[in-house]
Amino acid sequence: MKLAAVVNPPTDTHLRLLAQLGVPDLVYYNMHGMPTELAALRAEQKRVEQQGMRIAVVEGGPPIDLIVLGKRGRDAQIETYKRALDAMGRLGI
């Protein structure tokens, strides 16, 4: 069992508060979406690590509305989701 927490938005102030509470693992959640490219996700990971925590889980990934509804544009959303999953895997998230 791991102690983890989520804050929204994941600002530096909120991350510092979690670190002060002794939370080691962050559930990354941002209502505006997660970084889907490797470099952007790595930057978020480093920002979290600077507070002494790690991103353990990403919740609320890229938009999937067109995928779920089978509408035009779903293939682009699928590709974005695949890139996000690949980035998370490369970073050990």
Coordinates of N, CA and C in Angstrom, one line a residue:
M1 N 0.8 -1.2 0.0 CA 0.0 0.0 0.0 C 0.9 1.2 0.0
K2 N 0.5 2.2 -0.8 CA 1.3 3.4 -0.9 C 0.4 4.6 -0.5
L3 N 1.0 5.6 0.1 CA 0.3 6.8 0.4 C 0.5 7.8 -0.7
A4 N -0.6 8.2 -1.3 CA -0.5 9.1 -2.5 C -1.6 10.1 -2.3
A5 N -1.5 11.2 -3.1 CA -2.5 12.3 -3.0 C -2.6 12.9 -4.3
V6 N -3.7 13.6 -4.5 CA -3.9 14.4 -5.7 C -4.3 15.8 -5.3
V7 N -3.8 16.8 -6.1 CA -4.1 18.2 -5.9 C -4.5 18.7 -7.2
N8 N -5.4 19.7 -7.2 CA -5.8 20.2 -8.5 C -6.1 21.7 -8.4
P9 N -5.3 22.5 -9.0 CA -4.3 22.2 -10.0 C -3.0 21.8 -9.3
P10 N -2.1 21.1 -10.0 CA -0.8 20.7 -9.4 C 0.2 21.9 -9.4
T11 N -0.1 22.9 -8.7 CA 0.8 24.1 -8.7 C 2.0 23.8 -7.8
D12 N 3.0 24.6 -7.9 CA 4.2 24.5 -7.0 C 3.7 24.6 -5.5
T13 N 2.8 25.5 -5.2 CA 2.3 25.7 -3.8 C 1.7 24.4 -3.3
H14 N 0.8 23.9 -4.2 CA 0.1 22.6 -3.7 C 1.1 21.5 -3.6
L15 N 2.0 21.4 -4.5 CA 3.0 20.3 -4.4 C 3.9 20.5 -3.1
R16 N 4.2 21.7 -2.8 CA 5.0 21.9 -1.5 C 4.2 21.5 -0.3
L17 N 2.9 21.8 -0.3 CA 2.0 21.4 0.8 C 2.0 19.9 1.0
L18 N 1.9 19.2 -0.1 CA 1.9 17.7 -0.1 C 3.2 17.2 0.5
A19 N 4.3 17.8 0.0 CA 5.6 17.4 0.5 C 5.8 17.6 2.0
Q20 N 5.3 18.8 2.4 CA 5.3 19.1 3.9 C 4.5 18.1 4.7
L21 N 3.5 17.5 4.1 CA 2.7 16.5 4.8 C 3.3 15.2 4.7
G22 N 4.4 15.0 4.0 CA 5.1 13.7 3.9 C 4.5 12.8 2.9
V23 N 3.8 13.3 1.9 CA 3.2 12.5 0.8 C 4.3 12.1 -0.2
P24 N 4.7 10.9 -0.4 CA 5.8 10.5 -1.3 C 5.3 10.4 -2.8
D25 N 4.1 10.0 -3.0 CA 3.6 9.8 -4.4 C 2.5 10.7 -4.8
L26 N 2.5 11.2 -6.0 CA 1.5 12.1 -6.5 C 0.7 11.4 -7.5
V27 N -0.6 11.6 -7.4 CA -1.5 11.2 -8.5 C -1.7 12.4 -9.3
Y28 N -1.1 12.5 -10.5 CA -1.1 13.7 -11.3 C -2.4 13.8 -12.0
Y29 N -3.1 15.0 -11.7 CA -4.4 15.3 -12.3 C -4.4 16.8 -12.6
N30 N -4.8 17.1 -13.8 CA -4.9 18.5 -14.1 C -6.2 18.6 -15.0
M31 N -7.1 19.4 -14.6 CA -8.4 19.5 -15.4 C -8.2 20.0 -16.8
H32 N -7.1 20.6 -17.0 CA -6.8 21.2 -18.4 C -6.1 20.1 -19.2
G33 N -5.9 18.9 -18.7 CA -5.2 17.9 -19.5 C -3.8 17.6 -19.0
M34 N -3.3 16.4 -19.4 CA -2.0 16.1 -19.0 C -1.0 16.4 -20.1
P35 N 0.3 16.5 -19.8 CA 1.2 16.6 -20.9 C 1.3 15.3 -21.6
T36 N 1.2 15.3 -23.0 CA 1.2 14.1 -23.7 C 2.5 13.8 -24.4
E37 N 3.4 14.8 -24.5 CA 4.7 14.6 -25.2 C 5.7 14.3 -24.1
L38 N 6.7 13.5 -24.5 CA 7.7 13.1 -23.5 C 8.4 14.2 -22.8
A39 N 8.8 15.2 -23.6 CA 9.6 16.3 -23.0 C 8.7 17.1 -21.9
A40 N 7.5 17.3 -22.3 CA 6.6 18.1 -21.4 C 6.3 17.2 -20.1
L41 N 6.1 15.9 -20.3 CA 5.8 15.1 -19.1 C 7.0 15.0 -18.3
R42 N 8.2 14.9 -18.9 CA 9.4 14.8 -18.1 C 9.6 16.1 -17.3
A43 N 9.3 17.2 -17.9 CA 9.4 18.5 -17.2 C 8.5 18.5 -15.9
E44 N 7.3 18.0 -16.1 CA 6.3 17.9 -14.9 C 6.9 16.9 -13.9
Q45 N 7.5 15.8 -14.4 CA 8.0 14.9 -13.5 C 9.2 15.5 -12.7
K46 N 10.0 16.2 -13.3 CA 11.1 16.9 -12.6 C 10.6 17.9 -11.6
R47 N 9.6 18.7 -12.0 CA 9.0 19.7 -11.1 C 8.5 19.0 -9.8
V48 N 7.8 17.8 -10.0 CA 7.3 17.1 -8.8 C 8.5 16.5 -8.0
E49 N 9.5 16.0 -8.7 CA 10.7 15.5 -8.0 C 11.4 16.5 -7.2
Q50 N 11.4 17.8 -7.6 CA 12.1 18.8 -6.9 C 11.4 19.1 -5.5
Q51 N 10.2 18.6 -5.4 CA 9.5 18.7 -4.1 C 9.7 17.4 -3.3
G52 N 10.5 16.5 -3.8 CA 10.7 15.2 -3.0 C 9.7 14.2 -3.2
M53 N 8.9 14.3 -4.3 CA 7.9 13.3 -4.5 C 8.1 12.7 -5.9
R54 N 7.2 11.7 -6.3 CA 7.3 11.2 -7.6 C 5.9 11.1 -8.1
I55 N 5.7 11.1 -9.5 CA 4.4 10.9 -10.1 C 4.2 9.4 -10.2
A56 N 3.2 8.9 -9.4 CA 3.0 7.5 -9.4 C 1.9 7.1 -10.4
V57 N 0.9 8.0 -10.6 CA -0.2 7.7 -11.4 C -0.6 9.0 -12.2
V58 N -1.1 8.8 -13.4 CA -1.7 10.0 -14.1 C -3.2 9.7 -14.3
E59 N -4.0 10.6 -13.8 CA -5.4 10.4 -14.0 C -5.9 11.5 -14.9
G60 N -7.0 11.2 -15.7 CA -7.5 12.2 -16.6 C -6.6 12.5 -17.7
G61 N -6.3 11.5 -18.5 CA -5.3 11.6 -19.6 C -5.9 12.6 -20.7
P62 N -5.4 12.4 -21.9 CA -5.8 13.2 -23.0 C -7.3 13.0 -23.3
P63 N -7.9 14.0 -23.9 CA -9.3 13.9 -24.3 C -9.6 12.6 -25.1
I64 N -10.7 11.9 -24.8 CA -11.1 10.7 -25.5 C -12.5 10.8 -26.0
D65 N -13.1 12.0 -26.0 CA -14.5 12.1 -26.3 C -14.8 11.6 -27.8
L66 N -14.0 11.9 -28.7 CA -14.2 11.5 -30.1 C -14.0 10.0 -30.2
I67 N -13.1 9.4 -29.4 CA -12.8 8.0 -29.4 C -14.1 7.3 -28.9
V68 N -14.6 7.7 -27.8 CA -15.8 7.1 -27.2 C -17.0 7.1 -28.1
L69 N -17.2 8.3 -28.7 CA -18.3 8.5 -29.6 C -18.1 8.0 -31.0
G70 N -16.9 7.6 -31.3 CA -16.6 7.1 -32.7 C -16.8 8.1 -33.7
K71 N -16.5 9.4 -33.4 CA -16.6 10.5 -34.3 C -15.3 10.7 -35.1
R72 N -15.5 11.6 -36.2 CA -14.4 12.0 -37.0 C -13.4 12.7 -36.0
G73 N -12.1 12.4 -36.2 CA -11.1 12.9 -35.4 C -10.6 11.9 -34.3
R74 N -11.3 10.8 -34.2 CA -10.9 9.8 -33.2 C -9.5 9.2 -33.4
D75 N -9.2 9.0 -34.6 CA -7.8 8.5 -34.9 C -6.7 9.4 -34.4
A76 N -6.9 10.7 -34.5 CA -5.9 11.6 -34.0 C -5.9 11.5 -32.5
Q77 N -7.0 11.4 -31.8 CA -7.0 11.3 -30.4 C -6.4 10.0 -29.9
I78 N -6.6 8.9 -30.7 CA -6.0 7.6 -30.4 C -4.5 7.8 -30.4
E79 N -4.0 8.4 -31.5 CA -2.5 8.6 -31.6 C -1.9 9.4 -30.5
T80 N -2.7 10.5 -30.1 CA -2.2 11.3 -28.9 C -2.2 10.4 -27.7
Y81 N -3.2 9.6 -27.5 CA -3.3 8.8 -26.3 C -2.1 7.8 -26.3
K82 N -1.8 7.2 -27.5 CA -0.7 6.3 -27.6 C 0.6 7.0 -27.2
R83 N 0.8 8.2 -27.7 CA 2.0 8.9 -27.4 C 2.1 9.2 -25.9
A84 N 1.0 9.5 -25.2 CA 1.0 9.8 -23.8 C 1.4 8.5 -23.0
L85 N 0.8 7.4 -23.4 CA 1.1 6.1 -22.8 C 2.6 5.7 -22.9
D86 N 3.1 6.0 -24.1 CA 4.5 5.7 -24.4 C 5.4 6.6 -23.5
A87 N 5.1 7.9 -23.4 CA 5.8 8.8 -22.6 C 5.8 8.3 -21.1
M88 N 4.6 8.0 -20.6 CA 4.5 7.5 -19.2 C 5.4 6.2 -19.0
G89 N 5.3 5.3 -20.0 CA 6.1 4.1 -19.9 C 7.6 4.4 -19.8
R90 N 8.1 5.3 -20.7 CA 9.5 5.7 -20.7 C 10.0 6.3 -19.4
L91 N 9.0 7.0 -18.8 CA 9.4 7.7 -17.5 C 9.1 6.9 -16.3
G92 N 8.6 5.7 -16.5 CA 8.4 4.8 -15.3 C 7.1 5.2 -14.5
I93 N 6.2 5.9 -15.2 CA 5.0 6.3 -14.5 C 3.9 5.2 -14.7

